[in-house]
PDB file of C-alpha atoms in Angstrom:
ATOM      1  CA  UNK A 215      38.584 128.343 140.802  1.00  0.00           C
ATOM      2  CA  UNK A 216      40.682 131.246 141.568  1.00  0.00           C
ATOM      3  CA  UNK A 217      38.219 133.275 142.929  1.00  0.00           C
ATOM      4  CA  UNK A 218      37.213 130.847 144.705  1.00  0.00           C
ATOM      5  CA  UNK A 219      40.700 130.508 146.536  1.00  0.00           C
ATOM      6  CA  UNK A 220      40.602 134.006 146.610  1.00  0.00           C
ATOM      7  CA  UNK A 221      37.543 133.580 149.094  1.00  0.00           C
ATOM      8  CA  UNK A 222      39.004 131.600 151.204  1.00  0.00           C
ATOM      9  CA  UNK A 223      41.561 133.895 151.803  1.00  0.00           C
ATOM     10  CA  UNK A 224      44.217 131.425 150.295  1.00  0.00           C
ATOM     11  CA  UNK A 225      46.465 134.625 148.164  1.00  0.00           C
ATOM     12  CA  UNK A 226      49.432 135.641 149.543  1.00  0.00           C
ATOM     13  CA  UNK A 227      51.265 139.233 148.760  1.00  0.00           C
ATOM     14  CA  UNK A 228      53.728 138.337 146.071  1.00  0.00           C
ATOM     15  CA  UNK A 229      57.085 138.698 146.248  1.00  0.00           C
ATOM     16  CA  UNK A 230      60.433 139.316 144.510  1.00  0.00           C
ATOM     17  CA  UNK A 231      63.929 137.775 144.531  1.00  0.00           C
ATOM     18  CA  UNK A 232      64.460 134.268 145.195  1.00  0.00           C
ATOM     19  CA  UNK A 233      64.051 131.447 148.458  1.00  0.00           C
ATOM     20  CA  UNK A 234      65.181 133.085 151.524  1.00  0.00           C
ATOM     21  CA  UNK A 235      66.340 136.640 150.171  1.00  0.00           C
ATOM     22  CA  UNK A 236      62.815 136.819 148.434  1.00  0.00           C
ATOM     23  CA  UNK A 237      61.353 139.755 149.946  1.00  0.00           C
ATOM     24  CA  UNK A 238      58.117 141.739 149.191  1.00  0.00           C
ATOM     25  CA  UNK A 239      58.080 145.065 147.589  1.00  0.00           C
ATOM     26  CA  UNK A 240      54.856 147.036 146.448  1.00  0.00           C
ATOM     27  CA  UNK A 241      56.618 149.595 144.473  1.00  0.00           C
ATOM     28  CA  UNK A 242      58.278 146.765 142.140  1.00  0.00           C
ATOM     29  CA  UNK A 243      55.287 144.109 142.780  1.00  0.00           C
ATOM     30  CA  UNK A 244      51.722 144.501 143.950  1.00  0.00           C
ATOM     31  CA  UNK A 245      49.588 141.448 143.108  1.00  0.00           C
ATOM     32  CA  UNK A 246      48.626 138.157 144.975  1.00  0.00           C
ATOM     33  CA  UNK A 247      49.758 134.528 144.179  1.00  0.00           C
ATOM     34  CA  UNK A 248      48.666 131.613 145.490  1.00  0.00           C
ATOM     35  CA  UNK A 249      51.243 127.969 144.114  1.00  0.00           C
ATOM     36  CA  UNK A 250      50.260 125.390 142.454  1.00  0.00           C
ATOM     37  CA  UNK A 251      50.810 121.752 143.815  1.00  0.00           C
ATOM     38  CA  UNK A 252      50.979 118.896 141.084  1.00  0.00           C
ATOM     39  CA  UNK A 253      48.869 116.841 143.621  1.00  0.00           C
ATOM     40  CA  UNK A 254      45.920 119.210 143.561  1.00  0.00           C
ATOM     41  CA  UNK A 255      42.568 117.549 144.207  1.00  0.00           C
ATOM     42  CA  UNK A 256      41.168 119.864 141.696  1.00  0.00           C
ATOM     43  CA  UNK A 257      40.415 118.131 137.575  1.00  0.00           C
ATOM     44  CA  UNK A 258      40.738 121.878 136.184  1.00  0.00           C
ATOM     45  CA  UNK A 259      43.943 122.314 137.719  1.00  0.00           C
ATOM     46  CA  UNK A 260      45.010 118.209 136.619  1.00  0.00           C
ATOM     47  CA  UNK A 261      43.716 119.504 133.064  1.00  0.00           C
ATOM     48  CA  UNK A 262      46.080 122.684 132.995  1.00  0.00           C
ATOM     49  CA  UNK A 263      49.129 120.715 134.657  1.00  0.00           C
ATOM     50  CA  UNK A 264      49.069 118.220 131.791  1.00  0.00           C
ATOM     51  CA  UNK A 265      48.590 120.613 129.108  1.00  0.00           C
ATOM     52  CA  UNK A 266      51.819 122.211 130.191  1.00  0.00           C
ATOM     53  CA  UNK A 267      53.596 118.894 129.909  1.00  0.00           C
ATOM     54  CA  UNK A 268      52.793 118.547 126.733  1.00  0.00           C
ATOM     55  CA  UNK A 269      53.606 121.530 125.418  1.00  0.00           C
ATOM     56  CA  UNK A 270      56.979 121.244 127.449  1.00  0.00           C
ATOM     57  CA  UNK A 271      57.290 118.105 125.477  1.00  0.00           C
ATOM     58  CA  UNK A 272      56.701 119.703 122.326  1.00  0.00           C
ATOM     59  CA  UNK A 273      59.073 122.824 122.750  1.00  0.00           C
ATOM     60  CA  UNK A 274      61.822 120.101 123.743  1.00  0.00           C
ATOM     61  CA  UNK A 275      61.398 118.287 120.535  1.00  0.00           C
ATOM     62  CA  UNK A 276      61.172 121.602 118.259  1.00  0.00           C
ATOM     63  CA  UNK A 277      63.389 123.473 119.847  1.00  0.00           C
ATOM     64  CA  UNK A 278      66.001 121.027 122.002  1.00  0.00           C
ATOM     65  CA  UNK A 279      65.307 123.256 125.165  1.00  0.00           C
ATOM     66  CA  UNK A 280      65.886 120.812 127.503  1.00  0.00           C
ATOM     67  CA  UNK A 281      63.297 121.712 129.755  1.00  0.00           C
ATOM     68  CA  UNK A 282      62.349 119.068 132.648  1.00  0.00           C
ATOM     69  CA  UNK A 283      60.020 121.005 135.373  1.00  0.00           C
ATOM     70  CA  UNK A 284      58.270 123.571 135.724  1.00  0.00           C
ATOM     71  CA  UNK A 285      56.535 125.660 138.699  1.00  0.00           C
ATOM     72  CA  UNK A 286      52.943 127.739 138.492  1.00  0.00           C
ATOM     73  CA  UNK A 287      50.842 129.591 140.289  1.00  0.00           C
ATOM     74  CA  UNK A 288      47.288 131.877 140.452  1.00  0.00           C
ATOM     75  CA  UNK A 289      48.367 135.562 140.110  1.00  0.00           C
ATOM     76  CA  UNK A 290      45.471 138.117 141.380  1.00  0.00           C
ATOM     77  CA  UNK A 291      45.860 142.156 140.317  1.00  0.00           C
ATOM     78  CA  UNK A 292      43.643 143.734 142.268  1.00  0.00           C
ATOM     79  CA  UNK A 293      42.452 147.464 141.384  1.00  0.00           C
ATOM     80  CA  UNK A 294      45.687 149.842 140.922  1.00  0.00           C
ATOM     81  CA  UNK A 295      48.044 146.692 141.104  1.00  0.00           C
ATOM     82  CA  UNK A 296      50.991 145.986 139.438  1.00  0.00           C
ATOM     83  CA  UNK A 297      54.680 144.524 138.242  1.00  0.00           C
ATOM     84  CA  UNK A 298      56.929 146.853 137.109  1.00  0.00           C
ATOM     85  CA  UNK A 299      59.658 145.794 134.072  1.00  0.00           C
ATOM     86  CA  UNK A 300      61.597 142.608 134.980  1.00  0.00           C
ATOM     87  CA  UNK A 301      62.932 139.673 133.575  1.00  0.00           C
ATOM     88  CA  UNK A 302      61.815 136.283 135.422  1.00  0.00           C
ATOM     89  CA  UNK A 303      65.146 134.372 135.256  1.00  0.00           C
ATOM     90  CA  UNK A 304      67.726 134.428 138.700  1.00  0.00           C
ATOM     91  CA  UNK A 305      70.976 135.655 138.328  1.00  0.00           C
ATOM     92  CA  UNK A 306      72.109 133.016 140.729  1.00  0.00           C
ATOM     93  CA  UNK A 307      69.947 130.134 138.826  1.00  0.00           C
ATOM     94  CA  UNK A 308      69.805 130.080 135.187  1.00  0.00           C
ATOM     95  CA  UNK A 309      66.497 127.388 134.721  1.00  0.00           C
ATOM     96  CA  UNK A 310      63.994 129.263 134.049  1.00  0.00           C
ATOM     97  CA  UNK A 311      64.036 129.010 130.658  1.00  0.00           C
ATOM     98  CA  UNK A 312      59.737 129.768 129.268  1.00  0.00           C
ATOM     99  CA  UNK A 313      57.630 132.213 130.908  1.00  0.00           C
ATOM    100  CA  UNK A 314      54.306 131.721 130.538  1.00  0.00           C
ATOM    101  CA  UNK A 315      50.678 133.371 131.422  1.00  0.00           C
ATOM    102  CA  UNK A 316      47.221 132.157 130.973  1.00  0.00           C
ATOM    103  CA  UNK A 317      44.566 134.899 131.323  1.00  0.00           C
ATOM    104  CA  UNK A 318      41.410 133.534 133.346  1.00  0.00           C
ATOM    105  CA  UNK A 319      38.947 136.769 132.833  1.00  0.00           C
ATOM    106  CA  UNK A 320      36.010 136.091 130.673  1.00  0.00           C
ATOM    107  CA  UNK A 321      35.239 139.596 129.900  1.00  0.00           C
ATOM    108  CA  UNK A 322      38.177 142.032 129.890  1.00  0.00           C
ATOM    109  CA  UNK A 323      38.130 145.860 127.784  1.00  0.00           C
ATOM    110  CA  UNK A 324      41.249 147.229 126.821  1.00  0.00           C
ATOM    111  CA  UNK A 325      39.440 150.012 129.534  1.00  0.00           C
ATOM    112  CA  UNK A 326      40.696 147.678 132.620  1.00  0.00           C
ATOM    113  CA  UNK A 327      44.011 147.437 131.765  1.00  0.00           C
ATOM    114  CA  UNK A 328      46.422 145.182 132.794  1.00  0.00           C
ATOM    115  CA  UNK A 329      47.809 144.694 130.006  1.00  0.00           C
ATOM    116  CA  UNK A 330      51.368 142.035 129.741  1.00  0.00           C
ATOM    117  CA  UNK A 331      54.114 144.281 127.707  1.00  0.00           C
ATOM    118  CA  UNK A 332      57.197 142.664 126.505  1.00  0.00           C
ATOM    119  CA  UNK A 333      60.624 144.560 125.326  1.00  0.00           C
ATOM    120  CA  UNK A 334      63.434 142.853 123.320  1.00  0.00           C
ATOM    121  CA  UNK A 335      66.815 143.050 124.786  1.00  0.00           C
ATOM    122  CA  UNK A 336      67.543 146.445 123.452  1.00  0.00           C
ATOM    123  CA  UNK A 337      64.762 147.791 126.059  1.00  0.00           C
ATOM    124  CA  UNK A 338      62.406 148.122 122.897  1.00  0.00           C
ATOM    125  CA  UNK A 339      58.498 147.386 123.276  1.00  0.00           C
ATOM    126  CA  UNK A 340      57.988 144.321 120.728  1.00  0.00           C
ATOM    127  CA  UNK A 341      54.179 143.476 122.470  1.00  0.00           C
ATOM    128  CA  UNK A 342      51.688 144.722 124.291  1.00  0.00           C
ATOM    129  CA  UNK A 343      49.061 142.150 125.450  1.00  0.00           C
ATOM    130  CA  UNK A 344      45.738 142.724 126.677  1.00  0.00           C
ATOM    131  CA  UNK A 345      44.457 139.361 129.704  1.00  0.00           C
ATOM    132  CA  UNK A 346      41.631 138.578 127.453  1.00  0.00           C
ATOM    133  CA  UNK A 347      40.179 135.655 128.948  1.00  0.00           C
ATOM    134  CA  UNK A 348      41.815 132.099 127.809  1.00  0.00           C
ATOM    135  CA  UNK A 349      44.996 133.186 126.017  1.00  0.00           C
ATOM    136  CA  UNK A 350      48.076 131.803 126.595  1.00  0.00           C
ATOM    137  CA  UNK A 351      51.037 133.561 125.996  1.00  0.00           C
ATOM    138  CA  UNK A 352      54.644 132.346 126.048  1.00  0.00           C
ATOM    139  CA  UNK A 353      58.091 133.740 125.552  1.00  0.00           C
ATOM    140  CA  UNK A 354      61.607 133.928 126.683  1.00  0.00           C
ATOM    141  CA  UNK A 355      62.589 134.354 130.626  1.00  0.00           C
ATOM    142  CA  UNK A 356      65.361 136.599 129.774  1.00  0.00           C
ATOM    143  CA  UNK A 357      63.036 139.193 128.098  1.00  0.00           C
ATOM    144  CA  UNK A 358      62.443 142.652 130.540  1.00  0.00           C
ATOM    145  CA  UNK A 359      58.514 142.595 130.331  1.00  0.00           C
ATOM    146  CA  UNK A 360      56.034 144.422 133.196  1.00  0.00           C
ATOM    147  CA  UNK A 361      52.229 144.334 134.099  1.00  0.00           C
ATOM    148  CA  UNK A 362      50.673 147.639 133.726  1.00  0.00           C
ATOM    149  CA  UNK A 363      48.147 148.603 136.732  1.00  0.00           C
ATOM    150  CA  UNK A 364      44.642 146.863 136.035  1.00  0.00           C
ATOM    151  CA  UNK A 365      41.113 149.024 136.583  1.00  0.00           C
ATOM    152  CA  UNK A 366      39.297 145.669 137.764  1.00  0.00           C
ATOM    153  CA  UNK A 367      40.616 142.341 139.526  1.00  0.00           C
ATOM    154  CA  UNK A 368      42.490 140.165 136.808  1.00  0.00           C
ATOM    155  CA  UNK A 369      43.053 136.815 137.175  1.00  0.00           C
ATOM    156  CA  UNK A 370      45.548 134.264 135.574  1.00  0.00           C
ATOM    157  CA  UNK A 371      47.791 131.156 136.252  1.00  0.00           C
ATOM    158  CA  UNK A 372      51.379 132.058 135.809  1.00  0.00           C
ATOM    159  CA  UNK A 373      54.532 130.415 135.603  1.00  0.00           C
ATOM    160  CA  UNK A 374      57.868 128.666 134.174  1.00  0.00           C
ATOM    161  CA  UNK A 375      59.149 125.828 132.362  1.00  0.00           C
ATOM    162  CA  UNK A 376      62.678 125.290 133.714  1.00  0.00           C
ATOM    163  CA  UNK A 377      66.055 123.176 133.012  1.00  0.00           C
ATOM    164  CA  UNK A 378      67.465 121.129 135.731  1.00  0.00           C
ATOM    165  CA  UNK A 379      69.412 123.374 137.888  1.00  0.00           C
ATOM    166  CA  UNK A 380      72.756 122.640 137.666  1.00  0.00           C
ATOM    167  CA  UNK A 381      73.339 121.652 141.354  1.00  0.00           C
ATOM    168  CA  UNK A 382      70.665 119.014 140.134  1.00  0.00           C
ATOM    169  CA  UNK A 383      72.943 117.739 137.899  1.00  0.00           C
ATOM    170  CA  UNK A 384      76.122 117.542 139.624  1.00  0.00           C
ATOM    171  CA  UNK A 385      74.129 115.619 142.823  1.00  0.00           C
ATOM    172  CA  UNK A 386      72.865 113.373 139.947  1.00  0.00           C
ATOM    173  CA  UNK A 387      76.085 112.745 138.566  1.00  0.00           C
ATOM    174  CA  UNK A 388      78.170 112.136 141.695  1.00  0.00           C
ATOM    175  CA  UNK A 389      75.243 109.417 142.536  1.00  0.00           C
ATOM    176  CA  UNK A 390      76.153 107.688 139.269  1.00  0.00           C
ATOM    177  CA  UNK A 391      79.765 107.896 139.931  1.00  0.00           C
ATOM    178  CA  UNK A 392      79.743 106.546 143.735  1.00  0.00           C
ATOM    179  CA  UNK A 393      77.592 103.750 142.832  1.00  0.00           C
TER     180      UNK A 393
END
């Protein structure tokens, strides 16, 4: 399906930073995204979207996250393409709490590259994982982590499960109070 969407021209140059100060920047960032509605037309994409509700569900009732949404999208490395070490959560928002990839390539050698490396706090390497086709890999937003440049096109759905932002919340609970 994603190179499909890729066909039709639908991938847009990625960007960093968040709503209107999101900017784009190819020496930090170099790949393609295209978002994920929850209405898509598309069974494949239905399949996915409840798979990450469940296990959203499951990390809430193992690990009393508190997650309640989250937001995904296609990601596209092209040859020579890139993201450089960052952590996914805002400094200005706090929900992101689950980062999460699932690789879409069928037949990927170390060769291509690509690969997803993840550091502990301390700046250390603790992983280095290679986009073989249909893993999913999960870990902590906070965690510095960087896509090395691929050697062919790589494909995957990427995202976040997230708390309710606090101005969420407070809305939420004014409502109840005014009522």
């Amino acid at each position: 399906m994603a190179y499909e969407l890729k066909q039709q021209n639908l991938f847009r140059n990625a960007k960093i930073g968040q709503n209107l100060q999101a900017q784009q920047n190819d020496k930090i960032r170099s790949d393609q995204i295209f978002w994920i509605d929850a209405d898509s037309p598309y069974p494949p994409i239905q399949a996915y979207l409840k798979k990450l509700i469940s296990l959203g569900n499951i990390l809430n009732q193992t690990m009393y996250l508190g997650l309640a949404e989250f937001e995904t999208h296609f990601a596209i490395y092209l040859p020579g393409t890139f993201y450089r070490k960052h952590i996914d959560q805002f400094e200005s928002t706090k929900t992101r709490k689950i980062s999460f990839v699932y690789y879409l390539n069928d037949t990927w050698q170390k060769e291509f590259g690509g690969e997803l490396l993840l550091y502990n706090i301390e700046d250390e390497l603790i992983q280095n994982i290679s986009p073989l086709g249909n893993r999913f890999v999960c870990f902590d937003s906070q965690l510095p982590h960087e896509v090395h440049p691929t050697q062919r096109t790589r494909f995957s759905m990427t995202g976040w499960m997230k708390t309710r932002s606090t101005s969420v919340l407070a809305d939420n609970i004014l409502t109840q109070i005014t009522q």
